[in-house]
């Protein structure tokens, strides 16, 4: 009797089953290695080591000042400080304040306010250019040493130069004109009325900004608050009753 060959038995693939309380697989465990490179976020690189152990450079500006002096020497020489003072005071700042006062006298309505803003902004840019020319003259002509202005003595020594003194004056004019323009724009947006009191009060506040910039801004803030309260009280007040007509 011939025995029939039995077919080879196939190996049974055992599929592992997850226990009911086991941890679910994360995305990092399920994705292949190729997908992990392009899909998973990469960790951020470590920050560079801190330099707390290294002492700070004693004069860090010593490497910058020669470059600034070379750049200032390549520029054309600026006009004298007396000419810059005259141009900035009479021909730039004074017309700008005249524009602001005329717009305030008109009640800071939209059209005068827009005209004053479009004409006063180029004047502020002109004052900025004069300020830069003063700084170039201070570095190019006076050759001021680098200073940190960390004390009153260093500030006093820096303003011994005519160029730095003129630069401070031009800086004062530019910032005051910019603050006055901001007061005019804010007054036009939150206008308390077009009466004579509003116009005179706005002109007085602009004069305060021109002479004493921080005090003038504070004066305008108080004036705006008072006018707003008066306008709100007038709006909520009941209309006056009409008397009986005589027969």
PDB file of C-alpha atoms in Angstrom:
ATOM      1  CA  UNK A   1       0.000   0.000   0.000  1.00  0.00           C
ATOM      2  CA  UNK A   2       1.491   3.264  -1.193  1.00  0.00           C
ATOM      3  CA  UNK A   3       1.197   6.152   1.172  1.00  0.00           C
ATOM      4  CA  UNK A   4      -0.086   9.332  -0.382  1.00  0.00           C
ATOM      5  CA  UNK A   5       2.112  12.336   0.295  1.00  0.00           C
ATOM      6  CA  UNK A   6       0.529  14.910   2.469  1.00  0.00           C
ATOM      7  CA  UNK A   7       0.712  18.547   1.272  1.00  0.00           C
ATOM      8  CA  UNK A   8       3.061  20.747   3.180  1.00  0.00           C
ATOM      9  CA  UNK A   9       1.345  22.658   5.882  1.00  0.00           C
ATOM     10  CA  UNK A  10       1.360  26.421   5.527  1.00  0.00           C
ATOM     11  CA  UNK A  11       2.534  28.406   8.512  1.00  0.00           C
ATOM     12  CA  UNK A  12      -0.235  30.134  10.298  1.00  0.00           C
ATOM     13  CA  UNK A  13       0.269  33.877  10.507  1.00  0.00           C
ATOM     14  CA  UNK A  14      -0.516  34.870  14.009  1.00  0.00           C
ATOM     15  CA  UNK A  15      -2.043  38.361  14.028  1.00  0.00           C
ATOM     16  CA  UNK A  16      -1.339  39.990  17.319  1.00  0.00           C
ATOM     17  CA  UNK A  17      -4.417  41.364  18.890  1.00  0.00           C
ATOM     18  CA  UNK A  18      -4.415  44.395  21.004  1.00  0.00           C
ATOM     19  CA  UNK A  19      -5.492  43.987  24.518  1.00  0.00           C
ATOM     20  CA  UNK A  20      -8.592  45.952  25.412  1.00  0.00           C
ATOM     21  CA  UNK A  21      -6.723  48.173  27.855  1.00  0.00           C
ATOM     22  CA  UNK A  22      -3.431  48.576  25.972  1.00  0.00           C
ATOM     23  CA  UNK A  23      -2.070  51.935  24.778  1.00  0.00           C
ATOM     24  CA  UNK A  24      -3.066  52.925  21.204  1.00  0.00           C
ATOM     25  CA  UNK A  25      -0.269  53.342  18.698  1.00  0.00           C
ATOM     26  CA  UNK A  26       0.868  56.833  17.974  1.00  0.00           C
ATOM     27  CA  UNK A  27       1.382  58.335  14.534  1.00  0.00           C
ATOM     28  CA  UNK A  28       5.129  57.980  14.923  1.00  0.00           C
ATOM     29  CA  UNK A  29       4.778  54.217  15.444  1.00  0.00           C
ATOM     30  CA  UNK A  30       2.379  53.616  12.564  1.00  0.00           C
ATOM     31  CA  UNK A  31       4.110  55.594   9.827  1.00  0.00           C
ATOM     32  CA  UNK A  32       7.072  54.121   7.954  1.00  0.00           C
ATOM     33  CA  UNK A  33      10.477  55.725   8.124  1.00  0.00           C
ATOM     34  CA  UNK A  34      10.152  57.538   4.775  1.00  0.00           C
ATOM     35  CA  UNK A  35       6.933  59.251   5.825  1.00  0.00           C
ATOM     36  CA  UNK A  36       8.382  60.237   9.158  1.00  0.00           C
ATOM     37  CA  UNK A  37      11.001  62.413   7.458  1.00  0.00           C
ATOM     38  CA  UNK A  38       8.506  64.551   5.590  1.00  0.00           C
ATOM     39  CA  UNK A  39       5.342  64.494   7.695  1.00  0.00           C
ATOM     40  CA  UNK A  40       6.385  64.603  11.297  1.00  0.00           C
ATOM     41  CA  UNK A  41       7.629  67.938  12.679  1.00  0.00           C
ATOM     42  CA  UNK A  42      11.298  68.108  13.302  1.00  0.00           C
ATOM     43  CA  UNK A  43      12.574  69.205  16.698  1.00  0.00           C
ATOM     44  CA  UNK A  44      13.836  72.752  16.923  1.00  0.00           C
ATOM     45  CA  UNK A  45      17.598  73.173  16.949  1.00  0.00           C
ATOM     46  CA  UNK A  46      19.193  73.945  20.225  1.00  0.00           C
ATOM     47  CA  UNK A  47      19.901  77.627  20.875  1.00  0.00           C
ATOM     48  CA  UNK A  48      23.507  78.725  20.641  1.00  0.00           C
ATOM     49  CA  UNK A  49      25.429  78.634  23.868  1.00  0.00           C
ATOM     50  CA  UNK A  50      25.068  81.768  25.923  1.00  0.00           C
ATOM     51  CA  UNK A  51      27.946  84.166  26.339  1.00  0.00           C
ATOM     52  CA  UNK A  52      27.279  85.018  29.929  1.00  0.00           C
ATOM     53  CA  UNK A  53      30.730  83.903  30.954  1.00  0.00           C
ATOM     54  CA  UNK A  54      32.382  86.305  28.478  1.00  0.00           C
ATOM     55  CA  UNK A  55      32.724  89.869  29.823  1.00  0.00           C
ATOM     56  CA  UNK A  56      31.118  92.614  27.712  1.00  0.00           C
ATOM     57  CA  UNK A  57      33.235  94.696  25.394  1.00  0.00           C
ATOM     58  CA  UNK A  58      34.413  97.828  27.172  1.00  0.00           C
ATOM     59  CA  UNK A  59      33.803 100.139  24.217  1.00  0.00           C
ATOM     60  CA  UNK A  60      31.462  98.498  21.740  1.00  0.00           C
ATOM     61  CA  UNK A  61      31.033 101.756  19.792  1.00  0.00           C
ATOM     62  CA  UNK A  62      34.742 102.011  18.985  1.00  0.00           C
ATOM     63  CA  UNK A  63      34.275  99.718  15.984  1.00  0.00           C
ATOM     64  CA  UNK A  64      31.205 101.602  14.724  1.00  0.00           C
ATOM     65  CA  UNK A  65      32.332 105.214  15.078  1.00  0.00           C
ATOM     66  CA  UNK A  66      35.151 105.020  12.469  1.00  0.00           C
ATOM     67  CA  UNK A  67      32.676 103.676   9.922  1.00  0.00           C
ATOM     68  CA  UNK A  68      30.209 106.438  10.704  1.00  0.00           C
ATOM     69  CA  UNK A  69      32.949 109.024  10.362  1.00  0.00           C
ATOM     70  CA  UNK A  70      34.002 107.572   7.013  1.00  0.00           C
ATOM     71  CA  UNK A  71      30.403 107.678   5.818  1.00  0.00           C
ATOM     72  CA  UNK A  72      30.001 111.255   7.034  1.00  0.00           C
ATOM     73  CA  UNK A  73      33.261 112.287   5.336  1.00  0.00           C
ATOM     74  CA  UNK A  74      31.990 110.925   1.995  1.00  0.00           C
ATOM     75  CA  UNK A  75      28.871 113.114   2.177  1.00  0.00           C
ATOM     76  CA  UNK A  76      28.835 116.753   1.008  1.00  0.00           C
ATOM     77  CA  UNK A  77      29.451 119.308   3.767  1.00  0.00           C
ATOM     78  CA  UNK A  78      26.239 120.586   5.369  1.00  0.00           C
ATOM     79  CA  UNK A  79      25.385 124.297   5.687  1.00  0.00           C
ATOM     80  CA  UNK A  80      26.587 126.187   8.785  1.00  0.00           C
ATOM     81  CA  UNK A  81      24.599 125.817  12.007  1.00  0.00           C
ATOM     82  CA  UNK A  82      23.381 129.432  11.878  1.00  0.00           C
ATOM     83  CA  UNK A  83      21.873 128.851   8.427  1.00  0.00           C
ATOM     84  CA  UNK A  84      20.206 125.620   9.565  1.00  0.00           C
ATOM     85  CA  UNK A  85      18.764 127.411  12.600  1.00  0.00           C
ATOM     86  CA  UNK A  86      17.390 130.240  10.456  1.00  0.00           C
ATOM     87  CA  UNK A  87      15.854 127.968   7.827  1.00  0.00           C
ATOM     88  CA  UNK A  88      14.330 125.560  10.347  1.00  0.00           C
ATOM     89  CA  UNK A  89      12.820 128.298  12.524  1.00  0.00           C
ATOM     90  CA  UNK A  90      11.533 130.845  10.029  1.00  0.00           C
ATOM     91  CA  UNK A  91      10.989 129.018   6.760  1.00  0.00           C
ATOM     92  CA  UNK A  92       9.898 125.535   7.867  1.00  0.00           C
ATOM     93  CA  UNK A  93       8.399 125.501  11.364  1.00  0.00           C
ATOM     94  CA  UNK A  94       6.657 128.899  11.253  1.00  0.00           C
ATOM     95  CA  UNK A  95       4.640 128.180   8.053  1.00  0.00           C
ATOM     96  CA  UNK A  96       3.669 124.792   9.483  1.00  0.00           C
ATOM     97  CA  UNK A  97       2.235 126.329  12.644  1.00  0.00           C
ATOM     98  CA  UNK A  98       0.444 128.973  10.567  1.00  0.00           C
ATOM     99  CA  UNK A  99      -1.282 126.170   8.639  1.00  0.00           C
ATOM    100  CA  UNK A 100      -2.348 124.467  11.861  1.00  0.00           C
ATOM    101  CA  UNK A 101      -3.733 127.701  13.337  1.00  0.00           C
ATOM    102  CA  UNK A 102      -5.728 128.446  10.163  1.00  0.00           C
ATOM    103  CA  UNK A 103      -7.199 124.941  10.177  1.00  0.00           C
ATOM    104  CA  UNK A 104      -8.060 125.279  13.888  1.00  0.00           C
ATOM    105  CA  UNK A 105      -9.708 128.650  13.248  1.00  0.00           C
ATOM    106  CA  UNK A 106     -11.897 126.927  10.669  1.00  0.00           C
ATOM    107  CA  UNK A 107     -13.137 124.541  13.365  1.00  0.00           C
ATOM    108  CA  UNK A 108     -10.918 121.583  12.310  1.00  0.00           C
ATOM    109  CA  UNK A 109     -13.447 120.619   9.659  1.00  0.00           C
ATOM    110  CA  UNK A 110     -12.439 117.832   7.259  1.00  0.00           C
ATOM    111  CA  UNK A 111     -11.288 119.945   4.313  1.00  0.00           C
ATOM    112  CA  UNK A 112      -9.032 122.437   6.174  1.00  0.00           C
ATOM    113  CA  UNK A 113      -7.714 119.609   8.314  1.00  0.00           C
ATOM    114  CA  UNK A 114      -6.780 117.551   5.262  1.00  0.00           C
ATOM    115  CA  UNK A 115      -5.118 120.512   3.553  1.00  0.00           C
ATOM    116  CA  UNK A 116      -3.108 121.326   6.695  1.00  0.00           C
ATOM    117  CA  UNK A 117      -2.052 117.691   7.109  1.00  0.00           C
ATOM    118  CA  UNK A 118      -0.933 117.349   3.484  1.00  0.00           C
ATOM    119  CA  UNK A 119       1.082 120.570   3.678  1.00  0.00           C
ATOM    120  CA  UNK A 120       2.508 120.150   7.201  1.00  0.00           C
ATOM    121  CA  UNK A 121       3.832 116.617   6.770  1.00  0.00           C
ATOM    122  CA  UNK A 122       6.420 117.622   4.102  1.00  0.00           C
ATOM    123  CA  UNK A 123       7.577 120.361   6.478  1.00  0.00           C
ATOM    124  CA  UNK A 124       8.135 117.738   9.198  1.00  0.00           C
ATOM    125  CA  UNK A 125      10.167 115.689   6.708  1.00  0.00           C
ATOM    126  CA  UNK A 126      12.181 118.813   5.869  1.00  0.00           C
ATOM    127  CA  UNK A 127      12.965 119.342   9.546  1.00  0.00           C
ATOM    128  CA  UNK A 128      14.051 115.695   9.737  1.00  0.00           C
ATOM    129  CA  UNK A 129      16.465 116.259   6.837  1.00  0.00           C
ATOM    130  CA  UNK A 130      17.909 119.332   8.564  1.00  0.00           C
ATOM    131  CA  UNK A 131      18.314 117.281  11.742  1.00  0.00           C
ATOM    132  CA  UNK A 132      20.309 114.639   9.874  1.00  0.00           C
ATOM    133  CA  UNK A 133      22.504 117.360   8.332  1.00  0.00           C
ATOM    134  CA  UNK A 134      23.275 118.658  11.841  1.00  0.00           C
ATOM    135  CA  UNK A 135      24.337 115.187  12.944  1.00  0.00           C
ATOM    136  CA  UNK A 136      26.534 114.833   9.856  1.00  0.00           C
ATOM    137  CA  UNK A 137      28.145 118.178  10.630  1.00  0.00           C
ATOM    138  CA  UNK A 138      28.768 117.144  14.232  1.00  0.00           C
ATOM    139  CA  UNK A 139      30.588 114.000  13.108  1.00  0.00           C
ATOM    140  CA  UNK A 140      32.254 115.404   9.985  1.00  0.00           C
ATOM    141  CA  UNK A 141      33.391 118.842  11.143  1.00  0.00           C
ATOM    142  CA  UNK A 142      33.494 118.838  14.945  1.00  0.00           C
ATOM    143  CA  UNK A 143      34.569 115.178  15.139  1.00  0.00           C
ATOM    144  CA  UNK A 144      32.777 114.593  18.408  1.00  0.00           C
ATOM    145  CA  UNK A 145      34.002 111.607  20.418  1.00  0.00           C
ATOM    146  CA  UNK A 146      31.529 108.778  20.991  1.00  0.00           C
ATOM    147  CA  UNK A 147      29.507 109.272  24.136  1.00  0.00           C
ATOM    148  CA  UNK A 148      26.761 107.238  25.764  1.00  0.00           C
ATOM    149  CA  UNK A 149      24.878 110.245  27.251  1.00  0.00           C
ATOM    150  CA  UNK A 150      24.507 108.250  30.426  1.00  0.00           C
ATOM    151  CA  UNK A 151      24.998 111.180  32.761  1.00  0.00           C
ATOM    152  CA  UNK A 152      24.281 114.888  32.883  1.00  0.00           C
ATOM    153  CA  UNK A 153      27.973 115.717  32.468  1.00  0.00           C
ATOM    154  CA  UNK A 154      28.194 113.733  29.208  1.00  0.00           C
ATOM    155  CA  UNK A 155      25.017 115.411  27.953  1.00  0.00           C
ATOM    156  CA  UNK A 156      26.463 118.842  28.766  1.00  0.00           C
ATOM    157  CA  UNK A 157      29.727 118.011  26.997  1.00  0.00           C
ATOM    158  CA  UNK A 158      27.840 116.825  23.910  1.00  0.00           C
ATOM    159  CA  UNK A 159      25.855 120.059  23.636  1.00  0.00           C
ATOM    160  CA  UNK A 160      28.960 122.254  23.747  1.00  0.00           C
ATOM    161  CA  UNK A 161      29.100 121.841  19.965  1.00  0.00           C
ATOM    162  CA  UNK A 162      27.062 124.245  17.827  1.00  0.00           C
ATOM    163  CA  UNK A 163      26.043 121.384  15.577  1.00  0.00           C
ATOM    164  CA  UNK A 164      24.599 119.341  18.439  1.00  0.00           C
ATOM    165  CA  UNK A 165      22.893 122.406  19.887  1.00  0.00           C
ATOM    166  CA  UNK A 166      21.261 123.127  16.521  1.00  0.00           C
ATOM    167  CA  UNK A 167      20.325 119.468  16.170  1.00  0.00           C
ATOM    168  CA  UNK A 168      18.533 119.595  19.530  1.00  0.00           C
ATOM    169  CA  UNK A 169      16.639 122.732  18.477  1.00  0.00           C
ATOM    170  CA  UNK A 170      15.591 121.221  15.130  1.00  0.00           C
ATOM    171  CA  UNK A 171      14.545 118.036  16.932  1.00  0.00           C
ATOM    172  CA  UNK A 172      12.380 120.171  19.250  1.00  0.00           C
ATOM    173  CA  UNK A 173      10.756 121.971  16.283  1.00  0.00           C
ATOM    174  CA  UNK A 174      10.026 118.748  14.393  1.00  0.00           C
ATOM    175  CA  UNK A 175       8.493 116.950  17.359  1.00  0.00           C
ATOM    176  CA  UNK A 176       6.385 119.975  18.338  1.00  0.00           C
ATOM    177  CA  UNK A 177       5.025 120.361  14.821  1.00  0.00           C
ATOM    178  CA  UNK A 178       4.224 116.655  14.668  1.00  0.00           C
ATOM    179  CA  UNK A 179       2.430 116.843  18.029  1.00  0.00           C
ATOM    180  CA  UNK A 180       0.451 119.877  16.870  1.00  0.00           C
ATOM    181  CA  UNK A 181      -0.606 118.034  13.741  1.00  0.00           C
ATOM    182  CA  UNK A 182      -1.733 115.095  15.879  1.00  0.00           C
ATOM    183  CA  UNK A 183      -3.772 117.437  18.099  1.00  0.00           C
ATOM    184  CA  UNK A 184      -5.456 118.949  15.035  1.00  0.00           C
ATOM    185  CA  UNK A 185      -6.308 115.548  13.540  1.00  0.00           C
ATOM    186  CA  UNK A 186      -7.688 114.281  16.860  1.00  0.00           C
ATOM    187  CA  UNK A 187      -9.716 117.458  17.310  1.00  0.00           C
ATOM    188  CA  UNK A 188     -11.239 116.974  13.876  1.00  0.00           C
ATOM    189  CA  UNK A 189     -12.233 113.400  14.634  1.00  0.00           C
ATOM    190  CA  UNK A 190     -13.721 114.177  18.059  1.00  0.00           C
ATOM    191  CA  UNK A 191     -15.035 117.625  17.354  1.00  0.00           C
ATOM    192  CA  UNK A 192     -17.047 119.089  20.193  1.00  0.00           C
ATOM    193  CA  UNK A 193     -18.674 121.707  18.010  1.00  0.00           C
ATOM    194  CA  UNK A 194     -17.972 124.468  15.537  1.00  0.00           C
ATOM    195  CA  UNK A 195     -18.647 127.354  17.934  1.00  0.00           C
ATOM    196  CA  UNK A 196     -16.344 130.192  18.847  1.00  0.00           C
ATOM    197  CA  UNK A 197     -15.373 128.595  22.181  1.00  0.00           C
ATOM    198  CA  UNK A 198     -14.210 125.405  20.468  1.00  0.00           C
ATOM    199  CA  UNK A 199     -12.092 127.285  17.933  1.00  0.00           C
ATOM    200  CA  UNK A 200     -10.478 129.631  20.456  1.00  0.00           C
ATOM    201  CA  UNK A 201      -9.777 126.756  22.859  1.00  0.00           C
ATOM    202  CA  UNK A 202      -8.159 124.709  20.075  1.00  0.00           C
ATOM    203  CA  UNK A 203      -5.947 127.636  19.050  1.00  0.00           C
ATOM    204  CA  UNK A 204      -4.868 128.121  22.684  1.00  0.00           C
ATOM    205  CA  UNK A 205      -4.025 124.405  22.968  1.00  0.00           C
ATOM    206  CA  UNK A 206      -1.953 124.587  19.763  1.00  0.00           C
ATOM    207  CA  UNK A 207      -0.085 127.564  21.184  1.00  0.00           C
ATOM    208  CA  UNK A 208       0.607 125.531  24.318  1.00  0.00           C
ATOM    209  CA  UNK A 209       1.919 122.647  22.221  1.00  0.00           C
ATOM    210  CA  UNK A 210       4.170 125.042  20.283  1.00  0.00           C
ATOM    211  CA  UNK A 211       5.683 126.595  23.398  1.00  0.00           C
ATOM    212  CA  UNK A 212       5.512 123.767  25.967  1.00  0.00           C
ATOM    213  CA  UNK A 213       4.857 120.543  24.126  1.00  0.00           C
ATOM    214  CA  UNK A 214       3.990 118.147  27.012  1.00  0.00           C
ATOM    215  CA  UNK A 215       2.021 120.797  28.883  1.00  0.00           C
ATOM    216  CA  UNK A 216       0.168 121.726  25.689  1.00  0.00           C
ATOM    217  CA  UNK A 217      -0.839 118.120  25.050  1.00  0.00           C
ATOM    218  CA  UNK A 218      -2.081 117.846  28.637  1.00  0.00           C
ATOM    219  CA  UNK A 219      -4.007 121.099  28.204  1.00  0.00           C
ATOM    220  CA  UNK A 220      -5.666 119.750  25.062  1.00  0.00           C
ATOM    221  CA  UNK A 221      -6.614 116.504  26.815  1.00  0.00           C
ATOM    222  CA  UNK A 222      -8.334 118.444  29.609  1.00  0.00           C
ATOM    223  CA  UNK A 223     -10.042 120.782  27.130  1.00  0.00           C
ATOM    224  CA  UNK A 224     -11.310 117.871  25.038  1.00  0.00           C
ATOM    225  CA  UNK A 225     -12.724 116.112  28.096  1.00  0.00           C
ATOM    226  CA  UNK A 226     -14.533 119.241  29.295  1.00  0.00           C
ATOM    227  CA  UNK A 227     -16.011 119.985  25.873  1.00  0.00           C
ATOM    228  CA  UNK A 228     -17.126 116.375  25.466  1.00  0.00           C
ATOM    229  CA  UNK A 229     -18.896 116.423  28.836  1.00  0.00           C
ATOM    230  CA  UNK A 230     -20.644 119.702  27.961  1.00  0.00           C
ATOM    231  CA  UNK A 231     -21.750 118.319  24.603  1.00  0.00           C
ATOM    232  CA  UNK A 232     -23.076 115.122  26.223  1.00  0.00           C
ATOM    233  CA  UNK A 233     -24.970 117.141  28.861  1.00  0.00           C
ATOM    234  CA  UNK A 234     -26.476 119.358  26.180  1.00  0.00           C
ATOM    235  CA  UNK A 235     -27.529 116.323  24.148  1.00  0.00           C
ATOM    236  CA  UNK A 236     -29.241 114.600  27.098  1.00  0.00           C
ATOM    237  CA  UNK A 237     -30.925 117.750  28.451  1.00  0.00           C
ATOM    238  CA  UNK A 238     -34.723 117.871  27.951  1.00  0.00           C
ATOM    239  CA  UNK A 239     -36.031 120.454  25.477  1.00  0.00           C
ATOM    240  CA  UNK A 240     -37.324 123.683  27.014  1.00  0.00           C
ATOM    241  CA  UNK A 241     -41.050 123.872  27.566  1.00  0.00           C
ATOM    242  CA  UNK A 242     -42.976 126.443  25.679  1.00  0.00           C
ATOM    243  CA  UNK A 243     -44.954 128.908  27.725  1.00  0.00           C
ATOM    244  CA  UNK A 244     -48.697 129.391  27.337  1.00  0.00           C
ATOM    245  CA  UNK A 245     -49.619 131.613  24.504  1.00  0.00           C
ATOM    246  CA  UNK A 246     -51.527 134.718  25.448  1.00  0.00           C
ATOM    247  CA  UNK A 247     -54.992 134.890  24.027  1.00  0.00           C
TER     248      UNK A 247
END
